[in-house]
PDB file of C-alpha atoms in Angstrom:
ATOM      1  CA  MET X   1       0.010   0.401  -0.036  1.00 85.00           C
ATOM      2  CA  ASN X   2       1.435   2.982  -1.205  1.00 93.00           C
ATOM      3  CA  ILE X   3       1.397   6.022   0.964  1.00 97.00           C
ATOM      4  CA  THR X   4       2.534   9.575   0.388  1.00 96.00           C
ATOM      5  CA  ILE X   5       2.218  12.602   2.876  1.00 97.00           C
ATOM      6  CA  ALA X   6       2.897  16.701   3.292  1.00 97.00           C
ATOM      7  CA  SER X   7       2.393  18.826   6.517  1.00 96.00           C
ATOM      8  CA  MET X   8       2.716  22.222   7.597  1.00 94.00           C
ATOM      9  CA  SER X   9       2.671  24.241  10.078  1.00 89.00           C
ATOM     10  CA  ASN X  10       2.114  28.273  10.043  1.00 85.00           C
ATOM     11  CA  GLN X  11       2.698  30.397  13.702  1.00 71.00           C
ATOM     12  CA  GLY X  12       0.028  32.750  13.189  1.00 63.00           C
ATOM     13  CA  ALA X  13       0.107  36.217  14.645  1.00 58.00           C
ATOM     14  CA  ARG X  14       0.913  34.373  18.279  1.00 58.00           C
ATOM     15  CA  GLU X  15       4.468  34.764  20.131  1.00 63.00           C
ATOM     16  CA  SER X  16       5.111  31.010  19.344  1.00 65.00           C
ATOM     17  CA  ASN X  17       3.731  27.960  17.950  1.00 71.00           C
ATOM     18  CA  GLN X  18       2.688  25.223  19.687  1.00 85.00           C
ATOM     19  CA  ASP X  19       1.643  22.742  17.376  1.00 91.00           C
ATOM     20  CA  GLN X  20       3.858  19.338  17.200  1.00 94.00           C
ATOM     21  CA  THR X  21       3.322  17.107  14.201  1.00 96.00           C
ATOM     22  CA  GLY X  22       5.099  13.484  13.613  1.00 97.00           C
ATOM     23  CA  ASP X  23       5.613  10.764  11.022  1.00 98.00           C
ATOM     24  CA  ILE X  24       6.104   7.250  10.978  1.00 97.00           C
ATOM     25  CA  VAL X  25       5.365   5.519   7.589  1.00 97.00           C
ATOM     26  CA  GLY X  26       6.658   1.650   8.857  1.00 97.00           C
ATOM     27  CA  THR X  27       7.420  -1.443   6.438  1.00 97.00           C
ATOM     28  CA  ARG X  28       3.902  -3.107   7.750  1.00 97.00           C
ATOM     29  CA  SER X  29       2.042   0.233   9.666  1.00 98.00           C
ATOM     30  CA  ALA X  30       1.967   3.819   9.844  1.00 98.00           C
ATOM     31  CA  CYS X  31       1.499   6.494  12.625  1.00 98.00           C
ATOM     32  CA  PHE X  32       0.463  10.636  11.934  1.00 98.00           C
ATOM     33  CA  VAL X  33      -0.035  12.766  15.204  1.00 98.00           C
ATOM     34  CA  VAL X  34      -0.284  16.518  15.063  1.00 98.00           C
ATOM     35  CA  CYS X  35      -0.551  18.328  18.558  1.00 97.00           C
ATOM     36  CA  ASP X  36      -1.875  21.999  19.187  1.00 95.00           C
ATOM     37  CA  GLY X  37      -0.431  23.014  22.864  1.00 94.00           C
ATOM     38  CA  VAL X  38      -4.048  24.837  24.786  1.00 92.00           C
ATOM     39  CA  ALA X  39      -4.144  28.158  25.107  1.00 81.00           C
ATOM     40  CA  GLY X  40      -4.461  29.989  28.311  1.00 75.00           C
ATOM     41  CA  PHE X  41      -1.698  28.557  30.659  1.00 83.00           C
ATOM     42  CA  PRO X  42       1.654  27.905  30.231  1.00 89.00           C
ATOM     43  CA  GLY X  43       3.356  24.701  28.832  1.00 93.00           C
ATOM     44  CA  GLY X  44       1.139  24.301  25.731  1.00 93.00           C
ATOM     45  CA  ASP X  45       4.168  23.758  24.099  1.00 93.00           C
ATOM     46  CA  LEU X  46       5.698  21.227  26.055  1.00 95.00           C
ATOM     47  CA  ALA X  47       2.569  19.486  26.457  1.00 96.00           C
ATOM     48  CA  ALA X  48       2.104  19.134  22.730  1.00 96.00           C
ATOM     49  CA  ARG X  49       6.097  18.075  22.482  1.00 96.00           C
ATOM     50  CA  LEU X  50       5.329  15.301  24.930  1.00 97.00           C
ATOM     51  CA  ALA X  51       2.327  14.097  23.585  1.00 97.00           C
ATOM     52  CA  ARG X  52       3.972  14.082  19.980  1.00 97.00           C
ATOM     53  CA  ASN X  53       7.478  11.925  21.384  1.00 98.00           C
ATOM     54  CA  THR X  54       5.710   9.607  23.473  1.00 98.00           C
ATOM     55  CA  ILE X  55       3.476   8.366  20.326  1.00 98.00           C
ATOM     56  CA  ILE X  56       5.910   8.558  17.659  1.00 97.00           C
ATOM     57  CA  ASP X  57       8.631   6.860  20.255  1.00 97.00           C
ATOM     58  CA  GLN X  58       6.148   3.944  21.026  1.00 96.00           C
ATOM     59  CA  PHE X  59       5.349   3.404  17.662  1.00 97.00           C
ATOM     60  CA  ASP X  60       7.087   0.238  15.965  1.00 97.00           C
ATOM     61  CA  GLY X  61       6.722   0.609  12.077  1.00 97.00           C
ATOM     62  CA  ALA X  62       7.252  -2.949  11.825  1.00 98.00           C
ATOM     63  CA  ALA X  63       4.551  -4.604  13.662  1.00 97.00           C
ATOM     64  CA  HIS X  64       0.887  -4.410  12.468  1.00 97.00           C
ATOM     65  CA  LEU X  65      -1.946  -2.403  14.158  1.00 94.00           C
ATOM     66  CA  ASP X  66      -2.842  -3.268  17.484  1.00 95.00           C
ATOM     67  CA  ALA X  67      -5.615  -1.055  18.769  1.00 94.00           C
ATOM     68  CA  GLN X  68      -5.163  -1.381  22.649  1.00 95.00           C
ATOM     69  CA  GLN X  69      -1.165  -1.027  21.988  1.00 95.00           C
ATOM     70  CA  ILE X  70      -2.503   2.389  20.580  1.00 96.00           C
ATOM     71  CA  ARG X  71      -4.924   2.987  23.630  1.00 96.00           C
ATOM     72  CA  GLN X  72      -1.431   2.505  25.610  1.00 97.00           C
ATOM     73  CA  TYR X  73       0.204   4.525  23.681  1.00 97.00           C
ATOM     74  CA  VAL X  74      -2.060   7.846  23.767  1.00 97.00           C
ATOM     75  CA  ASN X  75      -2.849   6.729  28.165  1.00 95.00           C
ATOM     76  CA  ASN X  76       1.343   7.398  28.492  1.00 97.00           C
ATOM     77  CA  ALA X  77       1.411  10.243  26.171  1.00 97.00           C
ATOM     78  CA  ASN X  78      -1.295  11.730  28.949  1.00 96.00           C
ATOM     79  CA  ARG X  79       0.723  10.485  31.833  1.00 95.00           C
ATOM     80  CA  ALA X  80       3.501  11.778  30.604  1.00 96.00           C
ATOM     81  CA  ILE X  81       2.034  15.357  30.743  1.00 96.00           C
ATOM     82  CA  ARG X  82       0.364  15.050  33.999  1.00 95.00           C
ATOM     83  CA  GLN X  83       3.802  13.839  35.392  1.00 94.00           C
ATOM     84  CA  GLN X  84       5.853  16.984  34.064  1.00 95.00           C
ATOM     85  CA  GLN X  85       2.604  18.948  35.606  1.00 94.00           C
ATOM     86  CA  LYS X  86       3.439  18.000  39.142  1.00 93.00           C
ATOM     87  CA  SER X  87       7.239  18.640  38.605  1.00 93.00           C
ATOM     88  CA  GLU X  88       7.199  21.851  37.360  1.00 90.00           C
ATOM     89  CA  ARG X  89       5.115  24.033  39.089  1.00 88.00           C
ATOM     90  CA  ASP X  90       4.842  26.671  36.440  1.00 90.00           C
ATOM     91  CA  TYR X  91       3.550  23.581  34.002  1.00 92.00           C
ATOM     92  CA  SER X  92       0.782  22.881  36.515  1.00 92.00           C
ATOM     93  CA  ARG X  93      -2.323  23.579  33.978  1.00 91.00           C
ATOM     94  CA  MET X  94      -0.652  22.601  30.892  1.00 95.00           C
ATOM     95  CA  GLY X  95      -2.431  20.220  28.079  1.00 96.00           C
ATOM     96  CA  THR X  96      -2.628  20.271  24.540  1.00 97.00           C
ATOM     97  CA  THR X  97      -5.416  18.327  21.876  1.00 97.00           C
ATOM     98  CA  LEU X  98      -4.600  15.200  19.714  1.00 98.00           C
ATOM     99  CA  VAL X  99      -5.601  14.025  16.756  1.00 98.00           C
ATOM    100  CA  SER X 100      -3.554  10.837  15.820  1.00 98.00           C
ATOM    101  CA  LEU X 101      -4.539   8.264  12.510  1.00 98.00           C
ATOM    102  CA  PHE X 102      -2.692   4.674  12.547  1.00 98.00           C
ATOM    103  CA  ILE X 103      -2.485   2.351   9.335  1.00 98.00           C
ATOM    104  CA  ASP X 104      -1.860  -1.175   9.057  1.00 98.00           C
ATOM    105  CA  ARG X 105      -0.210  -1.112   5.411  1.00 97.00           C
ATOM    106  CA  ASP X 106      -0.713  -5.294   5.020  1.00 96.00           C
ATOM    107  CA  TYR X 107      -4.316  -5.525   6.410  1.00 96.00           C
ATOM    108  CA  GLN X 108      -5.254  -2.284   4.757  1.00 96.00           C
ATOM    109  CA  LEU X 109      -7.113  -0.681   8.276  1.00 97.00           C
ATOM    110  CA  ALA X 110      -7.199   2.617  10.236  1.00 98.00           C
ATOM    111  CA  TYR X 111      -8.043   3.074  13.339  1.00 97.00           C
ATOM    112  CA  TRP X 112      -7.648   6.809  14.820  1.00 98.00           C
ATOM    113  CA  ALA X 113      -7.707   8.381  18.456  1.00 98.00           C
ATOM    114  CA  HIS X 114      -8.434  12.334  19.197  1.00 97.00           C
ATOM    115  CA  ALA X 115      -8.562  14.272  22.284  1.00 97.00           C
ATOM    116  CA  GLY X 116      -9.692  18.559  22.487  1.00 96.00           C
ATOM    117  CA  ASP X 117     -10.728  20.166  19.109  1.00 96.00           C
ATOM    118  CA  SER X 118      -8.342  19.111  16.634  1.00 97.00           C
ATOM    119  CA  ARG X 119      -9.821  17.293  13.478  1.00 98.00           C
ATOM    120  CA  LEU X 120      -9.651  14.006  10.961  1.00 98.00           C
ATOM    121  CA  TYR X 121     -11.603  14.329   7.748  1.00 98.00           C
ATOM    122  CA  LEU X 122     -11.321  11.570   5.687  1.00 97.00           C
ATOM    123  CA  PHE X 123     -11.763  12.043   2.226  1.00 93.00           C
ATOM    124  CA  ARG X 124     -13.510   8.872  -0.199  1.00 91.00           C
ATOM    125  CA  ARG X 125     -15.060   8.524  -2.857  1.00 86.00           C
ATOM    126  CA  GLY X 126     -15.315  11.937  -4.268  1.00 81.00           C
ATOM    127  CA  TYR X 127     -16.943  13.333  -0.386  1.00 86.00           C
ATOM    128  CA  LEU X 128     -14.867  14.556   2.472  1.00 89.00           C
ATOM    129  CA  TYR X 129     -16.598  13.756   5.998  1.00 94.00           C
ATOM    130  CA  GLN X 130     -15.522  14.940   9.472  1.00 96.00           C
ATOM    131  CA  VAL X 131     -14.901  11.601  11.250  1.00 97.00           C
ATOM    132  CA  THR X 132     -13.458  12.961  15.033  1.00 97.00           C
ATOM    133  CA  THR X 133     -15.857  15.456  17.573  1.00 96.00           C
ATOM    134  CA  ASP X 134     -14.284  17.869  19.874  1.00 96.00           C
ATOM    135  CA  HIS X 135     -14.075  17.502  22.975  1.00 95.00           C
ATOM    136  CA  SER X 136     -15.478  21.358  23.401  1.00 92.00           C
ATOM    137  CA  LEU X 137     -18.272  22.748  25.244  1.00 90.00           C
ATOM    138  CA  ILE X 138     -19.896  24.696  21.736  1.00 90.00           C
ATOM    139  CA  GLN X 139     -20.125  20.858  20.640  1.00 91.00           C
ATOM    140  CA  GLN X 140     -21.485  19.192  23.844  1.00 86.00           C
ATOM    141  CA  MET X 141     -24.158  22.326  23.322  1.00 87.00           C
ATOM    142  CA  LYS X 142     -25.061  21.586  19.957  1.00 87.00           C
ATOM    143  CA  ASP X 143     -24.777  17.670  21.090  1.00 87.00           C
ATOM    144  CA  ALA X 144     -27.343  18.713  23.364  1.00 86.00           C
ATOM    145  CA  GLY X 145     -29.536  20.744  21.011  1.00 85.00           C
ATOM    146  CA  HIS X 146     -29.282  24.388  22.418  1.00 83.00           C
ATOM    147  CA  GLN X 147     -28.191  27.430  20.842  1.00 75.00           C
ATOM    148  CA  THR X 148     -24.374  28.422  20.528  1.00 75.00           C
ATOM    149  CA  GLU X 149     -24.495  31.872  19.637  1.00 74.00           C
ATOM    150  CA  GLY X 150     -21.833  33.618  21.359  1.00 69.00           C
ATOM    151  CA  ILE X 151     -20.233  31.016  23.341  1.00 72.00           C
ATOM    152  CA  ASN X 152     -16.729  30.938  23.127  1.00 72.00           C
ATOM    153  CA  SER X 153     -15.674  27.985  20.226  1.00 71.00           C
ATOM    154  CA  ASN X 154     -12.441  27.291  22.227  1.00 77.00           C
ATOM    155  CA  LEU X 155     -13.550  26.020  25.800  1.00 86.00           C
ATOM    156  CA  LEU X 156     -12.533  22.479  25.709  1.00 92.00           C
ATOM    157  CA  TYR X 157     -13.866  19.936  28.050  1.00 91.00           C
ATOM    158  CA  PHE X 158     -10.913  17.395  27.557  1.00 94.00           C
ATOM    159  CA  ALA X 159      -7.683  17.540  26.147  1.00 95.00           C
ATOM    160  CA  LEU X 160      -4.390  15.557  27.257  1.00 97.00           C
ATOM    161  CA  GLY X 161      -3.652  16.834  30.920  1.00 95.00           C
ATOM    162  CA  MET X 162      -6.804  17.738  31.580  1.00 88.00           C
ATOM    163  CA  ASP X 163      -8.003  14.186  33.002  1.00 68.00           C
ATOM    164  CA  ASP X 164      -9.208  15.212  36.710  1.00 62.00           C
ATOM    165  CA  GLU X 165     -12.411  13.876  35.689  1.00 63.00           C
ATOM    166  CA  GLY X 166     -11.336  10.019  34.580  1.00 71.00           C
ATOM    167  CA  ARG X 167     -12.262  11.237  31.254  1.00 83.00           C
ATOM    168  CA  ASP X 168     -10.467   9.791  28.332  1.00 90.00           C
ATOM    169  CA  ALA X 169      -9.673  10.123  24.311  1.00 95.00           C
ATOM    170  CA  SER X 170     -11.934   9.437  21.861  1.00 96.00           C
ATOM    171  CA  TYR X 171     -10.934   5.969  19.392  1.00 97.00           C
ATOM    172  CA  SER X 172     -12.873   4.755  16.657  1.00 97.00           C
ATOM    173  CA  ASP X 173     -13.736   1.403  15.211  1.00 96.00           C
ATOM    174  CA  VAL X 174     -10.885  -0.191  12.521  1.00 96.00           C
ATOM    175  CA  VAL X 175     -11.832   1.142   9.653  1.00 96.00           C
ATOM    176  CA  PRO X 176     -11.417  -1.097   6.462  1.00 97.00           C
ATOM    177  CA  ILE X 177      -9.376   1.618   4.154  1.00 96.00           C
ATOM    178  CA  GLU X 178      -9.229   1.980   0.544  1.00 93.00           C
ATOM    179  CA  ASP X 179      -6.979   2.351  -2.415  1.00 92.00           C
ATOM    180  CA  GLY X 180      -8.061   6.865  -3.009  1.00 93.00           C
ATOM    181  CA  ASP X 181      -8.441   7.430   0.442  1.00 95.00           C
ATOM    182  CA  ALA X 182      -7.209  10.691   1.317  1.00 96.00           C
ATOM    183  CA  PHE X 183      -7.247  12.064   5.512  1.00 97.00           C
ATOM    184  CA  LEU X 184      -6.446  15.355   6.640  1.00 98.00           C
ATOM    185  CA  LEU X 185      -5.323  16.026  10.280  1.00 98.00           C
ATOM    186  CA  CYS X 186      -5.549  18.986  11.394  1.00 97.00           C
ATOM    187  CA  THR X 187      -5.489  22.432  14.275  1.00 96.00           C
ATOM    188  CA  ASP X 188      -8.481  24.128  15.202  1.00 93.00           C
ATOM    189  CA  GLY X 189      -6.678  27.258  13.516  1.00 91.00           C
ATOM    190  CA  PHE X 190      -6.368  25.820  10.250  1.00 94.00           C
ATOM    191  CA  TRP X 191     -10.146  24.323  10.070  1.00 94.00           C
ATOM    192  CA  HIS X 192     -11.161  27.673  12.118  1.00 90.00           C
ATOM    193  CA  GLY X 193     -10.301  29.172   8.224  1.00 90.00           C
ATOM    194  CA  VAL X 194     -10.991  26.733   6.011  1.00 93.00           C
ATOM    195  CA  SER X 195     -14.280  24.923   5.219  1.00 93.00           C
ATOM    196  CA  GLN X 196     -15.465  21.646   4.535  1.00 93.00           C
ATOM    197  CA  GLN X 197     -16.486  22.504   0.654  1.00 93.00           C
ATOM    198  CA  GLN X 198     -13.037  24.453   0.287  1.00 94.00           C
ATOM    199  CA  MET X 199     -11.004  21.291   1.828  1.00 94.00           C
ATOM    200  CA  GLN X 200     -13.123  18.945  -0.878  1.00 91.00           C
ATOM    201  CA  GLN X 201     -13.253  21.537  -3.691  1.00 91.00           C
ATOM    202  CA  ALA X 202      -9.510  21.566  -3.596  1.00 92.00           C
ATOM    203  CA  LEU X 203      -8.501  18.087  -3.716  1.00 91.00           C
ATOM    204  CA  HIS X 204     -10.470  18.349  -6.787  1.00 88.00           C
ATOM    205  CA  MET X 205      -8.044  20.427  -8.221  1.00 89.00           C
ATOM    206  CA  VAL X 206      -4.811  18.833  -7.338  1.00 91.00           C
ATOM    207  CA  ASN X 207      -2.177  15.397  -7.693  1.00 92.00           C
ATOM    208  CA  THR X 208      -0.517  15.400  -4.498  1.00 94.00           C
ATOM    209  CA  PRO X 209      -1.245  16.137  -1.046  1.00 96.00           C
ATOM    210  CA  GLU X 210       1.492  18.767  -1.079  1.00 96.00           C
ATOM    211  CA  GLU X 211      -0.669  20.699  -3.807  1.00 95.00           C
ATOM    212  CA  TRP X 212      -3.770  20.280  -2.029  1.00 95.00           C
ATOM    213  CA  LEU X 213      -2.220  21.595   1.820  1.00 96.00           C
ATOM    214  CA  THR X 214      -0.696  24.523  -0.866  1.00 95.00           C
ATOM    215  CA  LEU X 215      -4.629  25.336  -1.977  1.00 95.00           C
ATOM    216  CA  MET X 216      -5.722  25.244   1.372  1.00 95.00           C
ATOM    217  CA  HIS X 217      -3.011  27.267   3.299  1.00 92.00           C
ATOM    218  CA  GLN X 218      -4.243  29.233   0.039  1.00 92.00           C
ATOM    219  CA  ALA X 219      -7.933  29.490   1.148  1.00 90.00           C
ATOM    220  CA  LEU X 220      -6.867  29.923   4.847  1.00 90.00           C
ATOM    221  CA  LYS X 221      -4.749  33.438   3.960  1.00 86.00           C
ATOM    222  CA  ASN X 222      -7.776  34.513   2.050  1.00 86.00           C
ATOM    223  CA  SER X 223      -9.950  33.658   4.986  1.00 78.00           C
ATOM    224  CA  GLU X 224      -7.589  35.684   7.243  1.00 75.00           C
ATOM    225  CA  GLU X 225      -7.276  38.680   5.840  1.00 75.00           C
ATOM    226  CA  GLN X 226     -11.219  39.267   5.658  1.00 70.00           C
ATOM    227  CA  SER X 227     -10.712  38.656   9.300  1.00 66.00           C
ATOM    228  CA  ASP X 228      -9.920  41.071  12.240  1.00 62.00           C
ATOM    229  CA  THR X 229      -9.750  38.640  14.518  1.00 59.00           C
ATOM    230  CA  GLU X 230      -6.048  37.914  15.457  1.00 58.00           C
ATOM    231  CA  GLN X 231      -4.611  34.241  13.628  1.00 61.00           C
ATOM    232  CA  ASP X 232      -4.119  31.346  15.729  1.00 67.00           C
ATOM    233  CA  ASN X 233      -0.908  29.059  14.999  1.00 81.00           C
ATOM    234  CA  TYR X 234      -2.393  26.438  12.486  1.00 91.00           C
ATOM    235  CA  SER X 235      -0.898  22.947  11.381  1.00 95.00           C
ATOM    236  CA  ALA X 236      -1.716  20.799   9.050  1.00 97.00           C
ATOM    237  CA  MET X 237      -1.049  16.878   7.828  1.00 98.00           C
ATOM    238  CA  ALA X 238      -2.192  15.481   4.458  1.00 98.00           C
ATOM    239  CA  VAL X 239      -2.440  11.371   4.208  1.00 98.00           C
ATOM    240  CA  TRP X 240      -2.743   9.696   0.903  1.00 96.00           C
ATOM    241  CA  VAL X 241      -3.409   6.186   0.315  1.00 96.00           C
ATOM    242  CA  GLY X 242      -3.017   4.777  -3.166  1.00 91.00           C
ATOM    243  CA  SER X 243      -4.095   7.609  -5.928  1.00 85.00           C
ATOM    244  CA  PRO X 244      -6.996   9.866  -4.824  1.00 84.00           C
ATOM    245  CA  GLN X 245      -6.469  11.922  -7.435  1.00 78.00           C
ATOM    246  CA  ASP X 246      -7.572   9.462  -9.634  1.00 80.00           C
ATOM    247  CA  THR X 247     -10.529   8.353  -7.782  1.00 72.00           C
ATOM    248  CA  THR X 248     -11.248  12.281  -7.940  1.00 68.00           C
ATOM    249  CA  LEU X 249     -11.153  12.244 -11.477  1.00 59.00           C
ATOM    250  CA  LEU X 250     -13.695   9.060 -11.852  1.00 64.00           C
ATOM    251  CA  HIS X 251     -15.899  10.614  -9.753  1.00 60.00           C
ATOM    252  CA  SER X 252     -15.826  14.478 -11.092  1.00 52.00           C
ATOM    253  CA  LEU X 253     -16.275  12.420 -14.658  1.00 47.00           C
ATOM    254  CA  SER X 254     -18.986   9.752 -13.269  1.00 52.00           C
ATOM    255  CA  GLU X 255     -21.025  12.719 -11.959  1.00 49.00           C
ATOM    256  CA  ALA X 256     -20.894  15.101 -14.967  1.00 40.00           C
ATOM    257  CA  ALA X 257     -22.038  12.182 -17.284  1.00 42.00           C
ATOM    258  CA  GLN X 258     -25.367  12.048 -15.647  1.00 42.00           C
ATOM    259  CA  PHE X 259     -25.928  15.918 -16.977  1.00 37.00           C
ATOM    260  CA  ILE X 260     -25.060  14.889 -20.619  1.00 40.00           C
ATOM    261  CA  PRO X 261     -28.264  14.168 -22.599  1.00 42.00           C
ATOM    262  CA  LEU X 262     -28.381  11.150 -24.243  1.00 39.00           C
ATOM    263  CA  ARG X 263     -27.760  11.662 -27.774  1.00 38.00           C
ATOM    264  CA  ASP X 264     -30.322  10.028 -30.217  1.00 35.00           C
TER     265      ASP X 264
END
């Protein structure tokens, strides 16, 4: 199974970039991680780095996908952050979001885990799906059917390092993947500036994951220029399985054919 990747990270208007990205593409399995340090408390960059390093350092790309082992990786990352909180008083409330994707290259399976509001999207057969649900107050209110006008979208009820109430990261089922699947891992600074429609349209116009990120980055820059708010850090990683550009082309041609009138 061929896997191609591209990643980007931008400091935005902040004094520092608290995002961390990492990847391993082994002979049998692959791992992709994006973390975003929680703003408002010191040490967010350290928490993000600890989470990324803990998962990447433990991952074995020569072994097959093991969902229980991956849960242990994430728990160990959370534990590393909690230990650092105890040893450094200034960092006692540090935390980080996490979105991670794991692929078994032999069995063609995917598994993902996330904490906070960094997201994973899956593009399949011409359509883009958000496959993670934010651990945020605004998402909770939406799920409960409440109005969300005026609610700060950055308020999280869970991230790594914030497990006082015994909460855990969210995990997917083990999901079969297809040739042509494209995944996007990104922080909230990225998806706030690029809509799902823009993500999907951009993928219909490119041939590589680098080009996909470049087009979405341009859309984000355009959004930034039209906004009066300070731009957050933003990071993204595109993971292509096989040839998404070919799958997209076939889907586009199929859709177009539906609108071509039959000739006598």
